[in-house]
mmCIF file of C-alpha atoms in Angstrom:
data_model
loop_
_atom_site.group_PDB
_atom_site.id
_atom_site.type_symbol
_atom_site.label_atom_id
_atom_site.label_comp_id
_atom_site.label_asym_id
_atom_site.label_seq_id
_atom_site.Cartn_x
_atom_site.Cartn_y
_atom_site.Cartn_z
ATOM 1 C CA UNK A 87 14.513 4.442 27.732
ATOM 2 C CA UNK A 88 14.970 3.197 24.175
ATOM 3 C CA UNK A 89 15.375 5.979 21.645
ATOM 4 C CA UNK A 90 13.111 5.663 18.621
ATOM 5 C CA UNK A 91 14.960 5.577 15.291
ATOM 6 C CA UNK A 92 14.664 8.788 13.220
ATOM 7 C CA UNK A 93 13.271 6.922 10.201
ATOM 8 C CA UNK A 94 10.382 5.671 12.313
ATOM 9 C CA UNK A 95 9.526 9.171 13.523
ATOM 10 C CA UNK A 96 9.803 10.790 10.091
ATOM 11 C CA UNK A 97 7.825 7.957 8.485
ATOM 12 C CA UNK A 98 5.087 8.178 11.109
ATOM 13 C CA UNK A 99 4.761 11.941 10.576
ATOM 14 C CA UNK A 100 4.514 11.579 6.785
ATOM 15 C CA UNK A 101 2.025 8.709 7.050
ATOM 16 C CA UNK A 102 -0.057 10.689 9.540
ATOM 17 C CA UNK A 103 -0.070 13.617 7.108
ATOM 18 C CA UNK A 104 -1.282 11.460 4.203
ATOM 19 C CA UNK A 105 -3.800 9.516 6.297
ATOM 20 C CA UNK A 106 -5.068 12.694 7.956
ATOM 21 C CA UNK A 107 -5.569 14.369 4.584
ATOM 22 C CA UNK A 108 -7.436 11.319 3.302
ATOM 23 C CA UNK A 109 -9.665 11.235 6.397
ATOM 24 C CA UNK A 110 -10.319 14.988 6.234
ATOM 25 C CA UNK A 111 -11.437 14.706 2.601
ATOM 26 C CA UNK A 112 -14.323 12.514 3.760
ATOM 27 C CA UNK A 113 -15.935 15.457 5.522
ATOM 28 C CA UNK A 114 -14.376 18.598 3.998
ATOM 29 C CA UNK A 115 -12.559 19.914 0.933
ATOM 30 C CA UNK A 116 -12.079 23.584 -0.001
ATOM 31 C CA UNK A 117 -14.176 23.091 -3.149
ATOM 32 C CA UNK A 118 -16.146 20.402 -4.917
ATOM 33 C CA UNK A 119 -13.457 18.427 -6.725
ATOM 34 C CA UNK A 120 -15.808 17.769 -9.671
ATOM 35 C CA UNK A 121 -16.856 21.406 -10.145
ATOM 36 C CA UNK A 122 -15.779 22.728 -13.576
ATOM 37 C CA UNK A 123 -14.991 26.368 -14.309
ATOM 38 C CA UNK A 124 -13.536 26.710 -17.787
ATOM 39 C CA UNK A 125 -13.202 30.473 -17.448
ATOM 40 C CA UNK A 126 -11.030 30.000 -14.389
ATOM 41 C CA UNK A 127 -8.685 27.351 -15.795
ATOM 42 C CA UNK A 128 -4.970 27.495 -15.001
ATOM 43 C CA UNK A 129 -5.587 30.021 -12.222
ATOM 44 C CA UNK A 130 -2.503 30.637 -10.048
ATOM 45 C CA UNK A 131 -2.503 29.886 -6.312
ATOM 46 C CA UNK A 132 -4.682 32.316 -4.379
ATOM 47 C CA UNK A 133 -6.794 32.584 -1.245
ATOM 48 C CA UNK A 134 -9.692 31.045 -3.159
ATOM 49 C CA UNK A 135 -7.681 28.234 -4.787
ATOM 50 C CA UNK A 136 -4.670 27.413 -2.624
ATOM 51 C CA UNK A 137 -2.828 25.490 -5.363
ATOM 52 C CA UNK A 138 -4.605 27.017 -8.333
ATOM 53 C CA UNK A 139 -6.853 25.261 -10.839
ATOM 54 C CA UNK A 140 -6.278 22.742 -13.617
ATOM 55 C CA UNK A 141 -7.101 22.748 -17.338
ATOM 56 C CA UNK A 142 -10.828 22.393 -16.566
ATOM 57 C CA UNK A 143 -10.917 24.952 -13.783
ATOM 58 C CA UNK A 144 -11.131 22.359 -11.002
ATOM 59 C CA UNK A 145 -9.529 23.139 -7.657
ATOM 60 C CA UNK A 146 -6.194 21.280 -7.539
ATOM 61 C CA UNK A 147 -5.934 21.114 -3.758
ATOM 62 C CA UNK A 148 -9.387 19.527 -3.448
ATOM 63 C CA UNK A 149 -8.487 16.986 -6.118
ATOM 64 C CA UNK A 150 -5.268 16.079 -4.317
ATOM 65 C CA UNK A 151 -7.163 15.559 -1.062
ATOM 66 C CA UNK A 152 -9.751 13.243 -2.609
ATOM 67 C CA UNK A 153 -7.038 11.430 -4.575
ATOM 68 C CA UNK A 154 -5.241 10.756 -1.263
ATOM 69 C CA UNK A 155 -8.420 9.110 0.015
ATOM 70 C CA UNK A 156 -8.644 6.893 -3.062
ATOM 71 C CA UNK A 157 -4.964 5.912 -2.901
ATOM 72 C CA UNK A 158 -5.090 5.090 0.816
ATOM 73 C CA UNK A 159 -8.315 3.109 0.362
ATOM 74 C CA UNK A 160 -6.889 1.067 -2.516
ATOM 75 C CA UNK A 161 -3.658 0.399 -0.611
ATOM 76 C CA UNK A 162 -5.487 -0.550 2.602
ATOM 77 C CA UNK A 163 -7.965 -2.920 0.967
ATOM 78 C CA UNK A 164 -5.468 -4.556 -1.384
ATOM 79 C CA UNK A 165 -2.779 -5.068 1.266
ATOM 80 C CA UNK A 166 -5.296 -6.413 3.785
ATOM 81 C CA UNK A 167 -6.827 -8.748 1.210
ATOM 82 C CA UNK A 168 -3.475 -9.989 -0.039
ATOM 83 C CA UNK A 169 -2.166 -10.207 3.511
ATOM 84 C CA UNK A 170 -5.034 -12.307 4.838
ATOM 85 C CA UNK A 171 -4.780 -14.797 1.972
ATOM 86 C CA UNK A 172 -0.980 -14.830 1.964
ATOM 87 C CA UNK A 173 -0.657 -15.267 5.732
ATOM 88 C CA UNK A 174 -3.203 -18.094 5.690
ATOM 89 C CA UNK A 175 -1.298 -19.865 2.908
ATOM 90 C CA UNK A 176 2.030 -19.326 4.669
ATOM 91 C CA UNK A 177 0.707 -20.717 7.939
ATOM 92 C CA UNK A 178 -0.772 -23.705 6.116
ATOM 93 C CA UNK A 179 2.482 -24.406 4.293
ATOM 94 C CA UNK A 180 4.508 -24.212 7.499
ATOM 95 C CA UNK A 181 2.069 -26.305 9.537
ATOM 96 C CA UNK A 182 1.618 -29.090 6.983
ATOM 97 C CA UNK A 183 5.080 -29.221 5.435
ATOM 98 C CA UNK A 184 5.983 -31.811 2.824
ATOM 99 C CA UNK A 185 4.034 -31.835 -0.428
ATOM 100 C CA UNK A 186 1.540 -29.192 0.736
ATOM 101 C CA UNK A 187 4.349 -26.762 1.530
ATOM 102 C CA UNK A 188 6.068 -27.417 -1.802
ATOM 103 C CA UNK A 189 2.858 -26.893 -3.785
ATOM 104 C CA UNK A 190 1.998 -23.636 -2.021
ATOM 105 C CA UNK A 191 5.504 -22.248 -2.450
ATOM 106 C CA UNK A 192 5.618 -23.172 -6.142
ATOM 107 C CA UNK A 193 2.284 -21.415 -6.636
ATOM 108 C CA UNK A 194 3.780 -18.405 -4.857
ATOM 109 C CA UNK A 195 6.740 -18.513 -7.248
ATOM 110 C CA UNK A 196 4.317 -18.385 -10.165
ATOM 111 C CA UNK A 197 2.643 -15.380 -8.566
ATOM 112 C CA UNK A 198 6.017 -13.619 -8.307
ATOM 113 C CA UNK A 199 6.615 -14.224 -12.015
ATOM 114 C CA UNK A 200 3.217 -12.783 -13.041
ATOM 115 C CA UNK A 201 3.384 -8.960 -13.351
ATOM 116 C CA UNK A 202 0.607 -7.008 -11.674
ATOM 117 C CA UNK A 203 0.323 -4.710 -14.679
ATOM 118 C CA UNK A 204 -0.342 -7.619 -17.021
ATOM 119 C CA UNK A 205 -2.906 -9.020 -14.595
ATOM 120 C CA UNK A 206 -4.596 -5.600 -14.376
ATOM 121 C CA UNK A 207 -4.748 -5.356 -18.177
ATOM 122 C CA UNK A 208 -6.382 -8.784 -18.344
ATOM 123 C CA UNK A 209 -8.965 -7.804 -15.717
ATOM 124 C CA UNK A 210 -9.625 -4.473 -17.420
ATOM 125 C CA UNK A 211 -10.202 -6.254 -20.731
ATOM 126 C CA UNK A 212 -12.854 -8.454 -19.097
ATOM 127 C CA UNK A 213 -14.511 -6.158 -16.555
ATOM 128 C CA UNK A 214 -13.403 -2.696 -17.670
ATOM 129 C CA UNK A 215 -10.945 -0.390 -15.861
ATOM 130 C CA UNK A 216 -11.931 0.618 -12.337
ATOM 131 C CA UNK A 217 -10.652 0.935 -8.781
ATOM 132 C CA UNK A 218 -11.760 -2.651 -8.169
ATOM 133 C CA UNK A 219 -9.443 -3.843 -10.946
ATOM 134 C CA UNK A 220 -6.547 -1.990 -9.298
ATOM 135 C CA UNK A 221 -7.399 -3.463 -5.888
ATOM 136 C CA UNK A 222 -7.544 -7.047 -7.183
ATOM 137 C CA UNK A 223 -4.335 -6.674 -9.205
ATOM 138 C CA UNK A 224 -2.378 -5.193 -6.277
ATOM 139 C CA UNK A 225 -3.796 -7.761 -3.844
ATOM 140 C CA UNK A 226 -2.709 -10.506 -6.235
ATOM 141 C CA UNK A 227 0.954 -9.445 -6.129
ATOM 142 C CA UNK A 228 0.821 -9.201 -2.312
ATOM 143 C CA UNK A 229 -0.302 -12.788 -1.737
ATOM 144 C CA UNK A 230 3.029 -14.519 -2.561
ATOM 145 C CA UNK A 231 4.983 -11.883 -0.610
ATOM 146 C CA UNK A 232 3.026 -12.460 2.590
ATOM 147 C CA UNK A 233 2.998 -16.221 2.026
ATOM 148 C CA UNK A 234 6.803 -16.363 1.873
ATOM 149 C CA UNK A 235 7.347 -14.038 4.845
ATOM 150 C CA UNK A 236 4.827 -15.961 6.950
ATOM 151 C CA UNK A 237 6.166 -19.380 6.025
ATOM 152 C CA UNK A 238 9.800 -18.400 6.727
ATOM 153 C CA UNK A 239 8.924 -16.863 10.116
ATOM 154 C CA UNK A 240 6.555 -19.686 11.088
ATOM 155 C CA UNK A 241 9.135 -22.395 10.323
ATOM 156 C CA UNK A 242 11.351 -20.908 13.018
ATOM 157 C CA UNK A 243 8.531 -20.955 15.575
ATOM 158 C CA UNK A 244 7.696 -24.613 14.876
ATOM 159 C CA UNK A 245 11.145 -25.562 16.222
ATOM 160 C CA UNK A 246 10.604 -23.894 19.611
ATOM 161 C CA UNK A 247 10.202 -25.897 22.815
ATOM 162 C CA UNK A 248 6.767 -24.537 23.686
ATOM 163 C CA UNK A 249 5.458 -25.676 20.298
ATOM 164 C CA UNK A 250 6.851 -29.166 20.928
ATOM 165 C CA UNK A 251 5.125 -29.076 24.329
ATOM 166 C CA UNK A 252 1.823 -28.046 22.721
ATOM 167 C CA UNK A 253 2.077 -30.882 20.208
ATOM 168 C CA UNK A 254 2.876 -33.332 23.006
ATOM 169 C CA UNK A 255 -0.226 -32.110 24.843
ATOM 170 C CA UNK A 256 -2.316 -33.146 21.845
ATOM 171 C CA UNK A 257 -3.005 -29.735 20.309
ATOM 172 C CA UNK A 258 -3.709 -29.795 16.570
ATOM 173 C CA UNK A 259 -1.697 -27.965 13.947
ATOM 174 C CA UNK A 260 -4.458 -25.440 13.314
ATOM 175 C CA UNK A 261 -4.757 -24.607 17.011
ATOM 176 C CA UNK A 262 -0.989 -24.293 17.403
ATOM 177 C CA UNK A 263 -0.790 -22.058 14.331
ATOM 178 C CA UNK A 264 -3.531 -19.827 15.706
ATOM 179 C CA UNK A 265 -2.521 -19.685 19.373
ATOM 180 C CA UNK A 266 1.274 -19.926 19.267
ATOM 181 C CA UNK A 267 2.695 -19.380 15.779
ATOM 182 C CA UNK A 268 0.689 -16.416 14.506
ATOM 183 C CA UNK A 269 1.073 -14.213 17.633
ATOM 184 C CA UNK A 270 4.836 -14.740 17.566
ATOM 185 C CA UNK A 271 5.262 -13.809 13.902
ATOM 186 C CA UNK A 272 2.961 -10.772 13.988
ATOM 187 C CA UNK A 273 5.871 -8.301 14.098
ATOM 188 C CA UNK A 274 7.499 -9.246 10.750
ATOM 189 C CA UNK A 275 4.071 -9.459 9.116
ATOM 190 C CA UNK A 276 3.172 -5.948 10.296
ATOM 191 C CA UNK A 277 6.511 -4.603 9.078
ATOM 192 C CA UNK A 278 6.018 -6.255 5.695
ATOM 193 C CA UNK A 279 2.464 -4.879 5.479
ATOM 194 C CA UNK A 280 3.755 -1.348 6.065
ATOM 195 C CA UNK A 281 6.316 -1.720 3.281
ATOM 196 C CA UNK A 282 3.669 -3.199 0.982
ATOM 197 C CA UNK A 283 1.532 -0.120 1.612
ATOM 198 C CA UNK A 284 4.200 1.991 -0.072
ATOM 199 C CA UNK A 285 4.388 -0.424 -2.999
ATOM 200 C CA UNK A 286 0.585 -0.497 -3.271
ATOM 201 C CA UNK A 287 0.307 3.295 -3.445
ATOM 202 C CA UNK A 288 2.974 3.395 -6.144
ATOM 203 C CA UNK A 289 1.254 0.567 -8.047
ATOM 204 C CA UNK A 290 -2.136 2.312 -7.823
ATOM 205 C CA UNK A 291 -0.614 5.507 -9.203
ATOM 206 C CA UNK A 292 0.983 3.563 -12.054
ATOM 207 C CA UNK A 293 -2.256 1.762 -12.928
ATOM 208 C CA UNK A 294 -4.240 5.000 -12.814
ATOM 209 C CA UNK A 295 -1.598 6.688 -14.971
ATOM 210 C CA UNK A 296 -2.256 4.020 -17.594
ATOM 211 C CA UNK A 297 -6.016 4.390 -17.262
ATOM 212 C CA UNK A 298 -6.556 1.082 -15.444
ATOM 213 C CA UNK A 299 -7.384 2.504 -12.015
ATOM 214 C CA UNK A 300 -9.784 5.210 -10.847
ATOM 215 C CA UNK A 301 -11.984 6.537 -13.623
ATOM 216 C CA UNK A 302 -13.268 10.123 -14.029
ATOM 217 C CA UNK A 303 -14.615 12.004 -12.177
ATOM 218 C CA UNK A 304 -12.857 10.204 -9.274
ATOM 219 C CA UNK A 305 -9.419 11.841 -8.959
ATOM 220 C CA UNK A 306 -6.183 9.900 -8.682
ATOM 221 C CA UNK A 307 -2.610 11.055 -8.338
ATOM 222 C CA UNK A 308 -1.568 8.804 -11.205
ATOM 223 C CA UNK A 309 -4.273 10.057 -13.563
ATOM 224 C CA UNK A 310 -3.514 13.659 -12.612
ATOM 225 C CA UNK A 311 0.057 13.022 -13.740
ATOM 226 C CA UNK A 312 -1.193 11.475 -16.955
ATOM 227 C CA UNK A 313 -3.441 14.444 -17.712
ATOM 228 C CA UNK A 314 -0.635 16.911 -16.927
ATOM 229 C CA UNK A 315 2.003 15.360 -19.179
ATOM 230 C CA UNK A 316 0.765 17.288 -22.219
ATOM 231 C CA UNK A 317 0.732 20.530 -20.197
ATOM 232 C CA UNK A 318 4.303 20.440 -18.888
ATOM 233 C CA UNK A 319 5.345 23.646 -20.662
ATOM 234 C CA UNK A 320 2.076 25.456 -19.972
ATOM 235 C CA UNK A 321 1.389 24.405 -16.356
ATOM 236 C CA UNK A 322 4.188 22.196 -14.939
ATOM 237 C CA UNK A 323 2.763 22.550 -11.415
ATOM 238 C CA UNK A 324 -0.093 20.232 -12.378
ATOM 239 C CA UNK A 325 2.464 17.407 -12.592
ATOM 240 C CA UNK A 326 4.598 18.555 -9.672
ATOM 241 C CA UNK A 327 1.809 18.525 -7.081
ATOM 242 C CA UNK A 328 0.613 14.914 -7.544
ATOM 243 C CA UNK A 329 4.212 13.777 -7.987
ATOM 244 C CA UNK A 330 5.133 15.260 -4.614
ATOM 245 C CA UNK A 331 2.096 13.585 -3.046
ATOM 246 C CA UNK A 332 3.168 10.183 -4.370
ATOM 247 C CA UNK A 333 6.740 10.717 -3.153
ATOM 248 C CA UNK A 334 5.505 11.778 0.292
ATOM 249 C CA UNK A 335 3.206 8.766 0.694
ATOM 250 C CA UNK A 336 5.689 6.193 -0.600
ATOM 251 C CA UNK A 337 8.585 7.667 1.397
ATOM 252 C CA UNK A 338 6.479 7.834 4.550
ATOM 253 C CA UNK A 339 5.357 4.208 4.460
ATOM 254 C CA UNK A 340 8.843 3.018 3.462
ATOM 255 C CA UNK A 341 10.498 4.863 6.354
ATOM 256 C CA UNK A 342 7.799 3.680 8.735
ATOM 257 C CA UNK A 343 8.365 0.073 7.672
ATOM 258 C CA UNK A 344 12.130 0.403 8.077
ATOM 259 C CA UNK A 345 11.674 2.010 11.478
ATOM 260 C CA UNK A 346 9.322 -0.713 12.670
ATOM 261 C CA UNK A 347 11.805 -3.339 11.499
ATOM 262 C CA UNK A 348 14.588 -1.611 13.455
ATOM 263 C CA UNK A 349 12.422 -1.571 16.592
ATOM 264 C CA UNK A 350 11.089 -5.133 16.358
ATOM 265 C CA UNK A 351 14.247 -6.933 15.194
ATOM 266 C CA UNK A 352 16.110 -8.092 18.347
ATOM 267 C CA UNK A 353 19.462 -8.149 16.544
ATOM 268 C CA UNK A 354 19.152 -4.493 15.516
ATOM 269 C CA UNK A 355 17.919 -3.528 18.990
ATOM 270 C CA UNK A 356 21.019 -5.084 20.590
ATOM 271 C CA UNK A 357 23.291 -3.239 18.152
ATOM 272 C CA UNK A 358 21.855 0.085 19.298
#
């Protein structure tokens, strides 16, 4: 029986904790995260408020739960959107080759050179800051990543004997890409998607910290950090709590991605 790597187990537990908290916030939170109570601001942790209250008397634990939902939603949508487009472009580049492949890869290089933050600022200037701006900006930086991973993995599959046999049988490039190439490169794509989840959560927190992501009253770990920076001497816990949440989510997805890579990579499996 193959022993699972520790990083996979730890990552799965942390991801389950974050995802479970996000799912639970859909149906229950200890308090209404938008409820203000100025008289009860900066309350210490208690049975009523497990992590205390913030500068407006809002329950911190409830805000962290709803912020987890927003972060997971942004990461899921942006990674899926960027992944679908990037994988399609990578498959097209690998299947067509030649000029088409060169054009797609050069466009991907341009995407790598274009910072997500700058793209988010441009979108916010046109449409105003919102979660949608964060989703589009993060999806944009994911497209070239998935395109390169897909193209590199697919190029190896196109040299296999069963692909040559499919081409000799008269199957088209699109059919071969769908039936033979994509199923055989699913593992590296899934691993990359897991790692991109960690990057997406960190990017969403950064954009929200700068005011380009979730807007009030929707909570966000990044904006909670931004609001707490002027209260570091008065209530440092208001910065510690969302910071720990970001670390937990990013670490969990990173370890999960590394663990999946260790399990799916035949060379690493043989070494164990």
